[in-house]
Tab-separated table of C-alpha atoms and ligand atoms in Angstrom:
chain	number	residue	atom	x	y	z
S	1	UNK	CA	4.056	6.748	-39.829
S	2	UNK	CA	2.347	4.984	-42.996
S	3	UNK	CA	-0.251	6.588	-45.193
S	4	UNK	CA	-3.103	5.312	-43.929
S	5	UNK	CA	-2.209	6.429	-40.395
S	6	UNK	CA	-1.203	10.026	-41.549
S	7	UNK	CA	-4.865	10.090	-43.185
S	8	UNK	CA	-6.582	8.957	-40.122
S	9	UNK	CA	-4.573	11.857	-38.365
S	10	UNK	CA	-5.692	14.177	-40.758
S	11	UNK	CA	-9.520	13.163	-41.517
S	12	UNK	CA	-10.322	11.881	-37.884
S	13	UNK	CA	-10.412	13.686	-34.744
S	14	UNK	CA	-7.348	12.626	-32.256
S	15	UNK	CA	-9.332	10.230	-30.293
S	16	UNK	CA	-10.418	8.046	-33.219
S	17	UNK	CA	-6.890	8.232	-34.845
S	18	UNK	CA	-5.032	6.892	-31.284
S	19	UNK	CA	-7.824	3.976	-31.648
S	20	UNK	CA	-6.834	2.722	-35.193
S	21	UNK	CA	-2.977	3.793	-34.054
S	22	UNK	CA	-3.274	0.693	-31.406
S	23	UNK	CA	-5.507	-1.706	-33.236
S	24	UNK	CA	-3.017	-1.287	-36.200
S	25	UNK	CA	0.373	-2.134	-34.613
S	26	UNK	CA	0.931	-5.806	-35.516
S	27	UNK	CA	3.250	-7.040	-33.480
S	28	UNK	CA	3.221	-3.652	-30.799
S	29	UNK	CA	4.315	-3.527	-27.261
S	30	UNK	CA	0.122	-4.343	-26.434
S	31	UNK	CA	0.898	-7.834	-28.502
S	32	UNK	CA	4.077	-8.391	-26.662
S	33	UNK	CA	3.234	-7.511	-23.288
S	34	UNK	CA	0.128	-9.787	-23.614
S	35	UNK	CA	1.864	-12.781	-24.754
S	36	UNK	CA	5.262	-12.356	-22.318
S	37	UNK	CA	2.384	-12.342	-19.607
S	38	UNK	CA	0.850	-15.530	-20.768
S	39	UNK	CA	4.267	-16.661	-21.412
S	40	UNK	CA	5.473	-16.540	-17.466
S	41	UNK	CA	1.719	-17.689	-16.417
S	42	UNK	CA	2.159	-20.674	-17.839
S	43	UNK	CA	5.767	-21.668	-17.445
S	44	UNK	CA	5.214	-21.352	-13.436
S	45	UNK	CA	1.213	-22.346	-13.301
S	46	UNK	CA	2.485	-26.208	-12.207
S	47	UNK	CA	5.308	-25.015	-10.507
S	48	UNK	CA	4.918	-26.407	-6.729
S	49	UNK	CA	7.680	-25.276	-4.772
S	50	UNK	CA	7.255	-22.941	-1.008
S	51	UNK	CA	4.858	-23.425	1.687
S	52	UNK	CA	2.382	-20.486	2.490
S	53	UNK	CA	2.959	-18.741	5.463
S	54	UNK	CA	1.356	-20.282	8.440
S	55	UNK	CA	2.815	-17.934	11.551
S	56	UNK	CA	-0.655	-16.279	11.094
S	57	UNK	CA	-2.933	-19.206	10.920
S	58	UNK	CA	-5.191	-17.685	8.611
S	59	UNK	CA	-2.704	-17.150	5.830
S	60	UNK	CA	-1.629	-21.075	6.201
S	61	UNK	CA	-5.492	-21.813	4.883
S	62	UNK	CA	-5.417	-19.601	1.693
S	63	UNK	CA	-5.432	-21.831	-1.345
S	64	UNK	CA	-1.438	-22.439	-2.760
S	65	UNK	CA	-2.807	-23.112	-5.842
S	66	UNK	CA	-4.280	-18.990	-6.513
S	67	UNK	CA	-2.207	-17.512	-9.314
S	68	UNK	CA	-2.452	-13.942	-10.904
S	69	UNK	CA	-0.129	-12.033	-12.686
S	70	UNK	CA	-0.793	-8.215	-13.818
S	71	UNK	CA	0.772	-5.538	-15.621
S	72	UNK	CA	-0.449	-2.346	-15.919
S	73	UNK	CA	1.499	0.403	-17.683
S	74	UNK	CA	2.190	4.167	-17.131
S	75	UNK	CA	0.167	4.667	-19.921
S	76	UNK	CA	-3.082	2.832	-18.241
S	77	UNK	CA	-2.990	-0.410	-20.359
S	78	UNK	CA	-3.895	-3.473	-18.217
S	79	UNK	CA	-2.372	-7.255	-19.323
S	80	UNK	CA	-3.278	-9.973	-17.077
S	81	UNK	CA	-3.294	-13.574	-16.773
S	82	UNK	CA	-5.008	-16.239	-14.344
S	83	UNK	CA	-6.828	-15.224	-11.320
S	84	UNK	CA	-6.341	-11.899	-10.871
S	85	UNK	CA	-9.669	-11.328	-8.737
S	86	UNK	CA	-8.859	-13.373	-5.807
S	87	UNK	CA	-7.867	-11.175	-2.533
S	88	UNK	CA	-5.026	-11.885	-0.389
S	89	UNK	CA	-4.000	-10.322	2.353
S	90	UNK	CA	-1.646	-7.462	1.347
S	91	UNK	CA	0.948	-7.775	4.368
S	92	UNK	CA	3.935	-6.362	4.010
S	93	UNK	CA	3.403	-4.546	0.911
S	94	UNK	CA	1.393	-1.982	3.094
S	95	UNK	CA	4.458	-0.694	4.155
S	96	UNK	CA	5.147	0.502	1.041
S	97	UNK	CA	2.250	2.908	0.995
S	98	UNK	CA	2.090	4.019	4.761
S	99	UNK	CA	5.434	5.179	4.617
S	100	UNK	CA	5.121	6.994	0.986
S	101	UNK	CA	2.105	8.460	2.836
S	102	UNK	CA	4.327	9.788	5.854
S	103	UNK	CA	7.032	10.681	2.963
S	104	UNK	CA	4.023	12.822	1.126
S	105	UNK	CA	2.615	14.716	4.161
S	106	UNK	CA	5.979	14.849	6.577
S	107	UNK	CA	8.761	15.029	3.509
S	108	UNK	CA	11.461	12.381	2.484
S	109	UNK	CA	13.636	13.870	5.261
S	110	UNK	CA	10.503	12.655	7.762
S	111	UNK	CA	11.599	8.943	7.107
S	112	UNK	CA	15.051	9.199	6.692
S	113	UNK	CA	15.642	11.283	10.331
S	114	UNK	CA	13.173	9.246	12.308
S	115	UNK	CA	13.811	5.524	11.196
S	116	UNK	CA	16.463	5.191	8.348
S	117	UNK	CA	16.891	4.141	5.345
S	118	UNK	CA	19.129	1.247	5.190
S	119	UNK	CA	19.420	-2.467	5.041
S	120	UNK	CA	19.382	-4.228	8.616
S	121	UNK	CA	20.745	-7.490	7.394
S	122	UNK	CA	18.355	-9.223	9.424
S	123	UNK	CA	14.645	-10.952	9.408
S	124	UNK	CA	11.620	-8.452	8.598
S	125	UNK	CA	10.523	-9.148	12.514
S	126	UNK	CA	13.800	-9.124	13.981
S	127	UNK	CA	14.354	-7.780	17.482
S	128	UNK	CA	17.956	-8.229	17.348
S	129	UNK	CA	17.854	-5.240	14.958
S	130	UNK	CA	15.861	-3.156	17.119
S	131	UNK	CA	18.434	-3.819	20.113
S	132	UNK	CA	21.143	-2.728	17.252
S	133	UNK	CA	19.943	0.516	16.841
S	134	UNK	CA	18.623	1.633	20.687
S	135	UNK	CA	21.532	4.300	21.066
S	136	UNK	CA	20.379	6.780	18.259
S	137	UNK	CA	17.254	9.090	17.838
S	138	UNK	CA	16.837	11.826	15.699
S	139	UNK	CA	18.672	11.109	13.175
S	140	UNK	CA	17.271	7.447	11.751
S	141	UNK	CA	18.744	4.465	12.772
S	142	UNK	CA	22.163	3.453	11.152
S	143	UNK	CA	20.392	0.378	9.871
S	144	UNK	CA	17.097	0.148	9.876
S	145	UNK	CA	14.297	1.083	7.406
S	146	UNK	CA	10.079	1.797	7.109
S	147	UNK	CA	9.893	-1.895	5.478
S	148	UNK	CA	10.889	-4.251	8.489
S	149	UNK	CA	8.338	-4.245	10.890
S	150	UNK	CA	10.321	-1.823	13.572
S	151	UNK	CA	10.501	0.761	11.314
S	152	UNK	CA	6.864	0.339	9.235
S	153	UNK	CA	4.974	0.252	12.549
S	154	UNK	CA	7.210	3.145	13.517
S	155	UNK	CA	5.920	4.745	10.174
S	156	UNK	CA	2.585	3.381	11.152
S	157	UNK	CA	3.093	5.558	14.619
S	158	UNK	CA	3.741	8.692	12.152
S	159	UNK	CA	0.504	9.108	10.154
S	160	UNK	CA	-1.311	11.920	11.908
S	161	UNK	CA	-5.052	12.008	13.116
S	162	UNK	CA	-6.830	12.970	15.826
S	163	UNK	CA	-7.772	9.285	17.007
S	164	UNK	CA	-7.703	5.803	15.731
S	165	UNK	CA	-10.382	5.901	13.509
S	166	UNK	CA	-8.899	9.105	11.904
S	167	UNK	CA	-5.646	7.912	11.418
S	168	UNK	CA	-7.067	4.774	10.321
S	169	UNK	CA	-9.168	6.728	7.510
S	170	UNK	CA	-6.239	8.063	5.840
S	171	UNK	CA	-4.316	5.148	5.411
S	172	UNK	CA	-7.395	3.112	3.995
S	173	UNK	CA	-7.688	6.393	2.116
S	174	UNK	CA	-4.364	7.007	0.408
S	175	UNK	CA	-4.265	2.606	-0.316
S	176	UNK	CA	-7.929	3.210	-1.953
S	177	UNK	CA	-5.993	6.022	-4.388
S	178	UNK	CA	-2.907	3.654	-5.336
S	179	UNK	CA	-5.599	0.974	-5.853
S	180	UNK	CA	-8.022	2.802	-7.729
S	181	UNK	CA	-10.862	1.458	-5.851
S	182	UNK	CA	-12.492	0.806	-2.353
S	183	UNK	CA	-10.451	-1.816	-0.441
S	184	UNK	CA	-11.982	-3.733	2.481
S	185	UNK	CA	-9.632	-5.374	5.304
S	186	UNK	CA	-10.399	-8.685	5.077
S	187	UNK	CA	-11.441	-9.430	8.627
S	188	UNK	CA	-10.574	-13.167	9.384
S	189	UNK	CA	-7.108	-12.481	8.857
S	190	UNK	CA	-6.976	-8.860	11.585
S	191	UNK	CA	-8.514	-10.894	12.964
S	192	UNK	CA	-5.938	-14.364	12.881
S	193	UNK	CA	-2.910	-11.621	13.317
S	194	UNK	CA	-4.505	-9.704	16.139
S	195	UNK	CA	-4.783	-12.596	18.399
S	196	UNK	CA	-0.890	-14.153	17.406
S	197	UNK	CA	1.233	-11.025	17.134
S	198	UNK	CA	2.666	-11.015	20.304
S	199	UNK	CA	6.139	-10.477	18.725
S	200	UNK	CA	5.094	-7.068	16.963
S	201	UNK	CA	3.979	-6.077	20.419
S	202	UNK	CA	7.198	-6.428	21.903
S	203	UNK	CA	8.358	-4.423	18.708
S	204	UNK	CA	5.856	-1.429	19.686
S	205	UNK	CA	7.050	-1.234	23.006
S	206	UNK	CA	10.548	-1.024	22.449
S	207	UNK	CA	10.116	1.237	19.261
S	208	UNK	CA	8.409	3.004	21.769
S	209	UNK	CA	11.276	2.900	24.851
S	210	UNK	CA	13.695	4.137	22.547
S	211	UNK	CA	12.065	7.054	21.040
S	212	UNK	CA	10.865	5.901	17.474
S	213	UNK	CA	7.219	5.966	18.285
S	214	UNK	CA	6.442	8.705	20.277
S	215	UNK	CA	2.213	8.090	20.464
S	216	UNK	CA	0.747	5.256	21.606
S	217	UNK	CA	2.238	2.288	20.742
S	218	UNK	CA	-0.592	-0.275	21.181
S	219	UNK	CA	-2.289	1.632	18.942
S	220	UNK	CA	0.406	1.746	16.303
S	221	UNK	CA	0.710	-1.881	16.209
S	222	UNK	CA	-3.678	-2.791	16.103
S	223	UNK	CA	-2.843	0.129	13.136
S	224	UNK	CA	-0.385	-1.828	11.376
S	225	UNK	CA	-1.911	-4.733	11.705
S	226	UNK	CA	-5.262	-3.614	9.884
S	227	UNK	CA	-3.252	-2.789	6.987
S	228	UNK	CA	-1.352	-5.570	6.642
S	229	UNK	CA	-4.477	-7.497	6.071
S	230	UNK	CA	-6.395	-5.059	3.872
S	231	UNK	CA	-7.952	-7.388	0.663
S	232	UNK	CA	-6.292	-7.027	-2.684
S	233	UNK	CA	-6.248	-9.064	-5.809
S	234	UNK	CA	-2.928	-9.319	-8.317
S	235	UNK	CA	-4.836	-6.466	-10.573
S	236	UNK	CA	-5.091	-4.265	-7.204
S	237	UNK	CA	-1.680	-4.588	-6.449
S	238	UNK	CA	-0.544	-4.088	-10.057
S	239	UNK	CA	-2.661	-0.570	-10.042
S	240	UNK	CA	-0.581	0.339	-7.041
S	241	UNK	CA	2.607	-0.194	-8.272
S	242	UNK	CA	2.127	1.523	-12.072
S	243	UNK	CA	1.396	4.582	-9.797
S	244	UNK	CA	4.413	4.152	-8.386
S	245	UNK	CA	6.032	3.334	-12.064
S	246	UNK	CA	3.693	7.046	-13.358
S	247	UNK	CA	5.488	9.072	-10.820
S	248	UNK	CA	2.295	9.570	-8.315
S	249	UNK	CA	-0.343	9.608	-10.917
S	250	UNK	CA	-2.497	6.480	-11.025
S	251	UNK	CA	-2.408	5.708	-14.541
S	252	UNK	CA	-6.168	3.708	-14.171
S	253	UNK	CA	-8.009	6.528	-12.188
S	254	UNK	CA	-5.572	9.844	-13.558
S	255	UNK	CA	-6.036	11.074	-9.992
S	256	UNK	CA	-2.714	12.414	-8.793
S	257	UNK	CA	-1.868	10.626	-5.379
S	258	UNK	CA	1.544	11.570	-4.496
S	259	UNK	CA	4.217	14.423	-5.404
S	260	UNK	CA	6.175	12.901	-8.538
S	261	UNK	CA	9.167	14.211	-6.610
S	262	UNK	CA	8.769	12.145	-3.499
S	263	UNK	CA	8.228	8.528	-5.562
S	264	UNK	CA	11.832	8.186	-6.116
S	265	UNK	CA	12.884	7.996	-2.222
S	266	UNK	CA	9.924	5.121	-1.834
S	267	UNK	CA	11.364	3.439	-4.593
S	268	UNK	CA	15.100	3.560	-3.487
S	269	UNK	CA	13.658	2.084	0.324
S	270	UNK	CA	12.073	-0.871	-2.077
S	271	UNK	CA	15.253	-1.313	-3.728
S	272	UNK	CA	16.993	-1.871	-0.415
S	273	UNK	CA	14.708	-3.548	1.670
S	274	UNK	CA	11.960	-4.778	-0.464
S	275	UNK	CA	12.329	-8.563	-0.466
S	276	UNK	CA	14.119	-8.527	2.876
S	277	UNK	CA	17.097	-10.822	3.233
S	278	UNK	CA	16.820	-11.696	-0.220
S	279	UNK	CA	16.604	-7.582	-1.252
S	280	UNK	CA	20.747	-7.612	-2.581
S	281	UNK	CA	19.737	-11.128	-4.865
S	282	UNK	CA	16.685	-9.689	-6.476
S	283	UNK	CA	17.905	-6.491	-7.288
S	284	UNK	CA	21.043	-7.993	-9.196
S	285	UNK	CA	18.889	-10.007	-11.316
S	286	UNK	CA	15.803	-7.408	-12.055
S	287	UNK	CA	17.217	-4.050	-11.068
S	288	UNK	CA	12.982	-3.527	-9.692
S	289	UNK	CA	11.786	-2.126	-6.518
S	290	UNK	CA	10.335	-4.544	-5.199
S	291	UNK	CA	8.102	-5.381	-1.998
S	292	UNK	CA	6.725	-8.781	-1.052
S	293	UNK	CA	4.171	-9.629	1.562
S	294	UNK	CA	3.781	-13.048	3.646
S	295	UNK	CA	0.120	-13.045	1.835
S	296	UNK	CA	1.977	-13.870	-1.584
S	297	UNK	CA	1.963	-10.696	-3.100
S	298	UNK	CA	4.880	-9.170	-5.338
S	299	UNK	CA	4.605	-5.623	-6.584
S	300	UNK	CA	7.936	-4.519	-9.035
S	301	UNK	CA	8.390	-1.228	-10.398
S	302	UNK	CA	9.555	-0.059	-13.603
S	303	UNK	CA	9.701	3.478	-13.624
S	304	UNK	CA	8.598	5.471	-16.206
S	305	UNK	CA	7.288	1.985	-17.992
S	306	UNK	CA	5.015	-0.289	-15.343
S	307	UNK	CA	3.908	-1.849	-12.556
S	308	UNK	CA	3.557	-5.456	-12.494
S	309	UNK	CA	2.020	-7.705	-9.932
S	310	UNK	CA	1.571	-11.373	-8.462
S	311	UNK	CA	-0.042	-13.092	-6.165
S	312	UNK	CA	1.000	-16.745	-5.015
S	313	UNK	CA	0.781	-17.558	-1.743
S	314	UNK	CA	3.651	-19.935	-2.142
S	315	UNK	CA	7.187	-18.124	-0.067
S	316	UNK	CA	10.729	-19.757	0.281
S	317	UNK	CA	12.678	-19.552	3.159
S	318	UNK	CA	12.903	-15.794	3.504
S	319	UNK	CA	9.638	-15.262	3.280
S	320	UNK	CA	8.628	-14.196	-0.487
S	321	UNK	CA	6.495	-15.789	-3.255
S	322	UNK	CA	8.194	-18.661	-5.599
S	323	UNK	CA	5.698	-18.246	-8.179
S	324	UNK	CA	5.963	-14.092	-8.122
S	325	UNK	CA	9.589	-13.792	-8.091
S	326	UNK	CA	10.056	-15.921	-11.084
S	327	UNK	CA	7.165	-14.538	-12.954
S	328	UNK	CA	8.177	-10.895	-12.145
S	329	UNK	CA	11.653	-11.705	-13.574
S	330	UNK	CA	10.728	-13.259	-16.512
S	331	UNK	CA	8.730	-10.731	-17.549
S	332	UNK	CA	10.445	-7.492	-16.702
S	333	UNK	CA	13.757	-8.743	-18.320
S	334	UNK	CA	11.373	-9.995	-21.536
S	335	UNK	CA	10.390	-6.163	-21.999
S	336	UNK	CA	14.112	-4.579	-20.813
S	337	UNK	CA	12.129	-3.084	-17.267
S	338	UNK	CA	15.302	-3.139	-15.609
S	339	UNK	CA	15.964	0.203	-14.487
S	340	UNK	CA	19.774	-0.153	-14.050
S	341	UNK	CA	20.183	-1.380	-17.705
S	342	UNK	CA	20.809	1.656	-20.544
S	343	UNK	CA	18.203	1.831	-22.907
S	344	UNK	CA	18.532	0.289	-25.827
S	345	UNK	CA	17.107	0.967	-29.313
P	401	LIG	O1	4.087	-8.255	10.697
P	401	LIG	C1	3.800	-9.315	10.175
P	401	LIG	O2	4.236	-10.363	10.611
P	401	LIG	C2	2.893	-9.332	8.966
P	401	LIG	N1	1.717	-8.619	9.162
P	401	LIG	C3	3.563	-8.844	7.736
P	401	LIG	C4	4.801	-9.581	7.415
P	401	LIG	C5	5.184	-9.627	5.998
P	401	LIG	O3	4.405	-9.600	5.076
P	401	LIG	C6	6.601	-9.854	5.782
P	401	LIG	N2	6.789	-10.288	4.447
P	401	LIG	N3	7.420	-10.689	3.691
């Protein structure tokens, strides 16, 4: 520490002292993080490649060109860049957060024994993999997991409540924490989904024939279709996953929102299954959980460091943002987020 910092620690009371600490650092992780932000923003701004989903027709007329990156740390410090107040529909990165809300109130075992927690090698709607796993119950499927849509409208099925509305409350509720703010569902696209998504129908039902959902499966599916297309922007999203990176603790709000001991078994489903198909790829160049939504959302986590964020409605073949993949990359590696790597100093 130089002099003039040891005075300020001395003369000033704590609060003022941390201010001068951060507006003193020259070239400080707040400088760097800033300018590796900008730094992916505008290497992949032009970029052009990917096709927005269009299976749900309201998702095909989202503008390709919306950008926003965000990283927030564990510390609460927010860097952004481009449009980061835009909402997309959150899709498939719901199923992060319903089943960490069935892993907080049920336990990590309540996951593990009723759906799995493994790869299934196959599409995120695939009924193949539901026919795979028909012979066991009650103790997970060999391969299945809460982030394909058997096993997340299975964890859907999970969330307890004495009726719709009630069950509906606390998942709104516990995405509302990990945002740090009141999200809306964005009602065009239920609305698109509701009247095409036939497929995760035929999902329900058989989750339900062979035991993983045990309440009523129509239900479970209108359920997990609301909360795929709750409204979030890039910052939103960001929020959520530096509570993930803090351990529970939403390092925006500092309301505690999940058991610190519980984050680690979401984050090891993310590392499997996050981006799907593509889940094994990502993870060898990043080492981030991960979890991508058809809406052209990215959230990564760094543990213990931060939660970054894009939205690009963009997706390649397997059904995960261009623009977000590179961006995340680029800027977790910049600042060593890569979990598997040793620290270096
Ligand atoms: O179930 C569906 O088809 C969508 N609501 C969510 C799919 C999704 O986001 C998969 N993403 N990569």
């Amino acid at each position: 520490m130089n002099r003039m910092l040891r005075h300020a620690r001395l003369v000033w009371p704590a609060g003022l002292a941390a201010i001068l600490v951060v507006a003193c650092l020259p070239l400080g992780a707040q400088g760097d993080m800033q300018q590796v932000v900008n730094v992916a923003y505008n290497k992949y701004k032009t970029l052009k490649e990917g096709k927005n989903a269009d299976y749900i027709p309201a998702l095909a007329k989202v503008d390709p060109n919306l950008f926003g990156v965000a990283l927030i740390t564990t510390g609460g410090k927010v860097f952004t860049a481009g449009d980061i107040s835009t909402e997309v529909s959150i899709q498939s990165i719901s199923k992060v957060f319903t089943m960490a809300q069935v892993i907080q109130e049920q336990g990590v075992d309540s996951i593990e024994k009723r759906i799995g927690v493994d790869a299934t090698g196959a599409r995120f709607n695939s009924i193949i993999a539901v026919e795979s796993v028909k012979v066991v119950q009650g103790a997970g499927a060999p391969e299945m997991n809460a982030l394909v849509n058997p096993g997340a409208i299975s964890a859907t099925s999970m969330v307890t409540g004495a009726n719709a509305d009630a069950v509906w409350n606390k998942i709104i509720g516990f995405h509302n924490d990990f945002a740090g703010r009141q999200l809306k569902v964005l009602q065009d696209v239920y609305k698109s989904e509701s009247d095409t998504n036939q497929r995760n129908q035929a999902i329900g039902a058989l989750m339900y024939a062979y035991g993983y959902i045990k309440t009523d499966w129509h239900q479970a599916v209108d359920l997990y279709t609301r909360q795929c297309s709750i409204g979030v922007n890039a910052k939103d999203l960001a929020t959520m996953a530096a509570t993930l990176a803090a351990m529970g603790k939403n390092p925006v709000t500092g309301k505690k929102v999940m058991d610190a001991d519980k984050v680690p078994a979401v984050l090891a489903v993310m590392a499997t299954a996050g981006l799907y198909d593509d889940s094994g790829k990502w993870l060898y160049h990043t080492g981030l959980p991960a979890k991508s939504g058809v809406g052209g959302g990215i959230i990564a986590v760094s543990p213990g460091k931060f939660g970054i964020a894009v939205v690009s409605p963009p997706l390649d073949d397997a059904g995960n943002s261009i623009r977000a993949q590179r961006a995340i990359a680029d800027i977790s590696n910049s600042l060593k987020g890569n979990p598997l790597a040793a620290p270096t100093q």
